[in-house]
Coordinates of C-alpha atoms in Angstrom, one line a residue:
M18 CA -88.5 -156.9 -164.0
I19 CA -92.2 -157.9 -163.5
E20 CA -93.2 -156.0 -166.6
I21 CA -90.8 -157.8 -168.9
F22 CA -92.3 -161.3 -167.6
V23 CA -95.7 -159.9 -168.2
F24 CA -94.8 -158.9 -171.6
I25 CA -93.1 -162.2 -172.4
F26 CA -96.2 -164.3 -171.2
G27 CA -98.5 -161.9 -173.1
C28 CA -96.5 -162.6 -176.3
L29 CA -96.9 -166.5 -175.7
I30 CA -100.6 -166.0 -175.2
G31 CA -100.5 -163.9 -178.4
S32 CA -99.0 -166.8 -180.3
F33 CA -101.9 -169.0 -179.2
L34 CA -104.2 -166.2 -180.1
N35 CA -103.0 -166.5 -183.7
V36 CA -104.0 -170.2 -183.7
C37 CA -107.5 -169.3 -182.3
I38 CA -108.0 -166.4 -184.9
Y39 CA -107.3 -168.7 -187.7
R40 CA -109.1 -172.0 -186.7
I41 CA -112.0 -171.1 -184.4
P42 CA -113.9 -169.3 -187.4
R43 CA -113.2 -172.3 -189.6
K44 CA -114.6 -174.7 -186.9
E45 CA -111.3 -176.3 -186.4
S46 CA -109.7 -177.6 -183.2
V47 CA -107.2 -175.3 -181.7
A48 CA -105.2 -178.3 -180.4
F49 CA -105.1 -180.8 -183.2
P50 CA -103.4 -181.0 -185.4
P51 CA -100.3 -179.1 -183.9
S52 CA -99.4 -175.8 -185.6
H53 CA -98.2 -176.2 -189.2
C54 CA -97.7 -174.5 -192.4
P55 CA -101.0 -174.2 -194.2
K56 CA -99.4 -174.7 -197.7
C57 CA -97.0 -177.6 -197.1
N58 CA -98.2 -178.9 -193.8
H59 CA -94.7 -178.7 -192.4
R60 CA -95.1 -179.2 -188.6
I61 CA -93.8 -176.2 -186.8
R62 CA -91.0 -177.1 -184.4
W63 CA -90.9 -175.5 -180.9
Y64 CA -87.9 -173.4 -181.7
E65 CA -89.7 -172.1 -184.8
N66 CA -92.8 -171.0 -182.6
I67 CA -91.0 -168.6 -180.2
P68 CA -93.0 -165.4 -180.4
I69 CA -91.4 -162.7 -182.6
L70 CA -87.9 -164.1 -182.3
S71 CA -88.6 -167.1 -184.4
Y72 CA -90.1 -164.9 -187.3
V73 CA -87.5 -162.3 -187.4
V74 CA -84.4 -164.2 -186.6
L75 CA -84.8 -167.8 -187.5
L76 CA -87.5 -168.0 -190.2
R77 CA -87.2 -164.4 -191.5
G78 CA -90.8 -164.4 -192.4
R79 CA -91.0 -167.7 -194.5
C80 CA -91.7 -171.3 -193.8
S81 CA -88.5 -173.3 -193.1
S82 CA -89.7 -176.0 -195.4
C83 CA -91.5 -174.6 -198.4
R84 CA -90.3 -170.9 -198.0
E85 CA -93.9 -169.8 -198.3
R86 CA -94.0 -166.2 -196.9
I87 CA -95.6 -166.1 -193.4
S88 CA -97.8 -163.1 -192.7
L89 CA -96.4 -160.3 -190.9
R90 CA -99.6 -160.3 -188.7
Y91 CA -98.4 -163.3 -186.6
P92 CA -95.5 -161.4 -184.9
L93 CA -97.8 -158.3 -184.8
V94 CA -100.4 -160.0 -182.8
E95 CA -97.9 -161.6 -180.5
G96 CA -96.2 -158.2 -179.9
L97 CA -99.5 -156.4 -179.6
T98 CA -100.7 -158.8 -176.9
G99 CA -97.6 -158.6 -174.9
V100 CA -97.5 -154.8 -175.1
A101 CA -101.2 -154.7 -174.1
W102 CA -100.6 -157.2 -171.2
M103 CA -97.7 -155.0 -169.9
V104 CA -99.6 -151.7 -170.3
C105 CA -102.5 -153.2 -168.2
Y106 CA -100.1 -154.3 -165.4
M107 CA -98.2 -150.9 -165.4
K108 CA -101.6 -149.1 -165.2
F109 CA -103.4 -151.2 -162.4
G110 CA -100.4 -152.9 -160.7
F111 CA -101.4 -155.5 -158.0
N112 CA -105.2 -154.7 -158.4
L113 CA -108.1 -156.7 -159.5
W114 CA -108.4 -154.6 -162.5
T115 CA -105.1 -156.2 -163.7
P116 CA -106.3 -159.7 -164.5
V117 CA -109.9 -158.4 -165.5
S118 CA -108.4 -155.9 -168.1
I119 CA -105.8 -158.5 -169.3
I120 CA -108.6 -161.0 -170.0
V121 CA -110.8 -158.4 -171.7
V122 CA -107.9 -157.1 -173.8
T123 CA -107.1 -160.5 -174.9
L124 CA -110.7 -161.3 -176.0
L125 CA -110.8 -157.8 -177.7
I126 CA -107.6 -158.7 -179.8
F127 CA -109.1 -162.0 -180.7
G128 CA -112.5 -160.6 -181.6
S129 CA -111.0 -157.6 -183.5
M130 CA -108.7 -160.0 -185.8
V131 CA -111.7 -162.3 -186.5
D132 CA -113.7 -159.1 -187.5
V133 CA -111.0 -158.2 -189.8
D134 CA -110.9 -161.6 -191.4
H135 CA -114.5 -162.6 -191.5
Y136 CA -116.6 -159.4 -190.8
Y137 CA -118.1 -160.6 -187.6
I138 CA -117.5 -160.6 -184.0
P139 CA -117.8 -163.9 -182.3
N140 CA -120.7 -163.9 -179.5
R141 CA -118.3 -165.5 -177.0
V142 CA -116.2 -162.3 -177.0
S143 CA -119.1 -160.0 -176.2
L144 CA -120.8 -162.4 -173.9
G145 CA -117.4 -163.2 -172.0
I146 CA -116.8 -159.4 -171.5
M147 CA -120.5 -158.9 -170.4
I148 CA -120.3 -161.7 -167.9
I149 CA -116.9 -160.4 -166.5
G150 CA -118.3 -156.9 -166.2
G151 CA -121.3 -158.1 -164.4
I152 CA -119.4 -160.1 -161.9
F153 CA -116.6 -157.6 -161.5
S154 CA -119.3 -154.8 -160.8
F155 CA -119.7 -156.3 -157.2
F156 CA -116.1 -155.9 -156.5
N157 CA -114.8 -152.7 -158.1
G158 CA -117.3 -150.1 -156.5
I159 CA -119.3 -149.6 -159.5
G160 CA -122.2 -151.8 -158.7
I161 CA -124.5 -153.9 -160.9
E162 CA -126.9 -151.0 -161.4
R163 CA -124.4 -148.8 -162.9
S164 CA -123.0 -151.8 -164.8
I165 CA -126.3 -152.5 -166.5
I166 CA -127.0 -148.7 -167.1
G167 CA -123.4 -148.6 -168.6
G168 CA -124.3 -151.4 -171.1
A169 CA -127.5 -149.5 -172.1
V170 CA -125.9 -146.1 -172.4
Y171 CA -122.7 -147.2 -174.2
G172 CA -124.6 -149.5 -176.6
L173 CA -127.5 -147.1 -177.4
P174 CA -125.6 -144.9 -180.0
F175 CA -124.4 -148.0 -182.0
L176 CA -127.8 -149.4 -181.8
L177 CA -129.2 -146.4 -183.4
I178 CA -126.8 -146.2 -186.1
Y179 CA -127.3 -150.0 -186.8
G180 CA -131.1 -149.4 -186.9
Y181 CA -131.3 -146.2 -188.8
G182 CA -128.1 -146.2 -190.7
A183 CA -129.4 -148.9 -193.3
D184 CA -132.6 -146.7 -193.8
I185 CA -130.4 -143.6 -194.5
C186 CA -127.7 -145.2 -196.5
K187 CA -129.7 -147.9 -198.1
R188 CA -127.1 -150.5 -196.8
E189 CA -126.0 -151.9 -193.5
V190 CA -123.6 -149.5 -192.0
M191 CA -122.9 -151.4 -188.9
G192 CA -123.2 -155.0 -187.9
F193 CA -125.1 -156.0 -184.8
G194 CA -122.0 -157.6 -183.4
D195 CA -120.6 -154.1 -183.1
V196 CA -123.6 -153.1 -181.0
K197 CA -123.1 -156.1 -178.7
L198 CA -119.5 -155.4 -178.1
A199 CA -120.3 -151.8 -177.3
V200 CA -122.9 -153.0 -174.6
A201 CA -120.4 -155.5 -173.4
L202 CA -117.9 -152.8 -172.9
G203 CA -120.3 -150.5 -171.2
T204 CA -121.3 -153.4 -168.8
L205 CA -117.7 -153.8 -168.0
M206 CA -117.0 -150.0 -167.4
G207 CA -120.2 -149.0 -165.9
Y208 CA -122.0 -145.7 -166.1
I209 CA -120.0 -143.0 -164.4
N210 CA -120.8 -139.9 -166.4
L211 CA -121.6 -138.8 -169.9
F212 CA -118.2 -137.3 -170.5
I213 CA -116.5 -140.8 -170.4
V214 CA -119.3 -142.2 -172.6
H215 CA -118.6 -139.4 -175.1
I216 CA -114.9 -140.1 -175.2
F217 CA -115.5 -143.8 -175.9
I218 CA -117.9 -143.1 -178.8
T219 CA -115.7 -140.2 -180.0
V220 CA -112.5 -142.2 -180.1
S221 CA -114.1 -145.2 -181.6
F222 CA -115.7 -143.2 -184.5
V223 CA -112.7 -140.9 -185.2
I224 CA -110.3 -143.7 -185.3
G225 CA -112.7 -145.7 -187.4
A226 CA -113.3 -142.8 -189.9
A227 CA -109.7 -142.0 -190.1
M228 CA -108.6 -145.7 -190.9
G229 CA -111.6 -145.9 -193.5
L230 CA -110.5 -142.9 -195.3
L231 CA -106.9 -143.9 -195.2
M232 CA -107.7 -147.4 -196.6
M233 CA -109.8 -145.7 -199.5
A234 CA -106.9 -143.3 -200.1
L235 CA -104.6 -146.4 -200.4
K236 CA -107.2 -148.1 -202.5
K237 CA -107.4 -151.0 -200.0
K238 CA -111.3 -150.2 -199.9
G239 CA -113.8 -148.8 -202.1
K240 CA -116.5 -146.2 -201.1
G241 CA -119.0 -149.1 -200.9
D242 CA -116.9 -151.8 -199.3
E243 CA -117.4 -153.2 -195.8
I244 CA -115.1 -151.9 -193.2
P245 CA -114.8 -153.9 -190.0
F246 CA -115.6 -151.5 -187.1
G247 CA -115.0 -154.0 -184.2
P248 CA -111.3 -153.1 -183.8
Y249 CA -112.0 -149.4 -183.4
I250 CA -114.7 -150.1 -180.8
A251 CA -112.2 -152.3 -179.1
L252 CA -109.5 -149.6 -179.2
G253 CA -111.9 -147.0 -178.0
G254 CA -112.7 -149.2 -175.1
M255 CA -109.3 -149.9 -174.0
I256 CA -108.1 -146.3 -174.3
T257 CA -111.2 -145.3 -172.1
L258 CA -110.6 -148.1 -169.6
L259 CA -106.8 -147.3 -169.3
Y260 CA -107.3 -143.7 -169.0
F261 CA -110.4 -143.2 -166.7
Y262 CA -110.2 -146.3 -164.5

């Protein structure tokens, strides 16, 4: 029963995340004006803003006023946030890791979607995770030393790719925001052993490469196009966290 409430609350936060993902990169207030259709400015009523249900049952994917199509991403972000919150609770239960992992996964979803839209990861995402990791290290048995080492070890491979990739490929192959995100996740998880670091890096790059090839196969991306890598680092971090901690 608790899992259901966690899922529902996560979906509600996911609805707010959609607002943040759209407005924050545009330097707009997340509070004013209230949620509205970007085409006709129709103010979204409360019953049109129920996560997932309003989109599927009431609106059927279109604005109730002008009938402009609403992106499927809105309910997907809501559902993803709800599922992520529920998985964190089911994994850690009544443990300090639960609120920490929930906050971190929320930041990761926000940062990933901004990266998809604008090809950058907001500094507040990486800095927030890093601060949480540093503070949490005093309470989770990892310790501040392992937290700092974790940031360095997890971030080093990405820093090398960022630094040398441009020389080898004659273009930027990874943004520095990706490096900062890897460092932040390393600070959170701390250094335990090289195997876990290897899993994190492998999962991130394998999923990233697979999705890149898929997008090229579907002709969504060309060979020289930018592919946001933040979502795959975030996914690698969450898989590592949920499996090994």
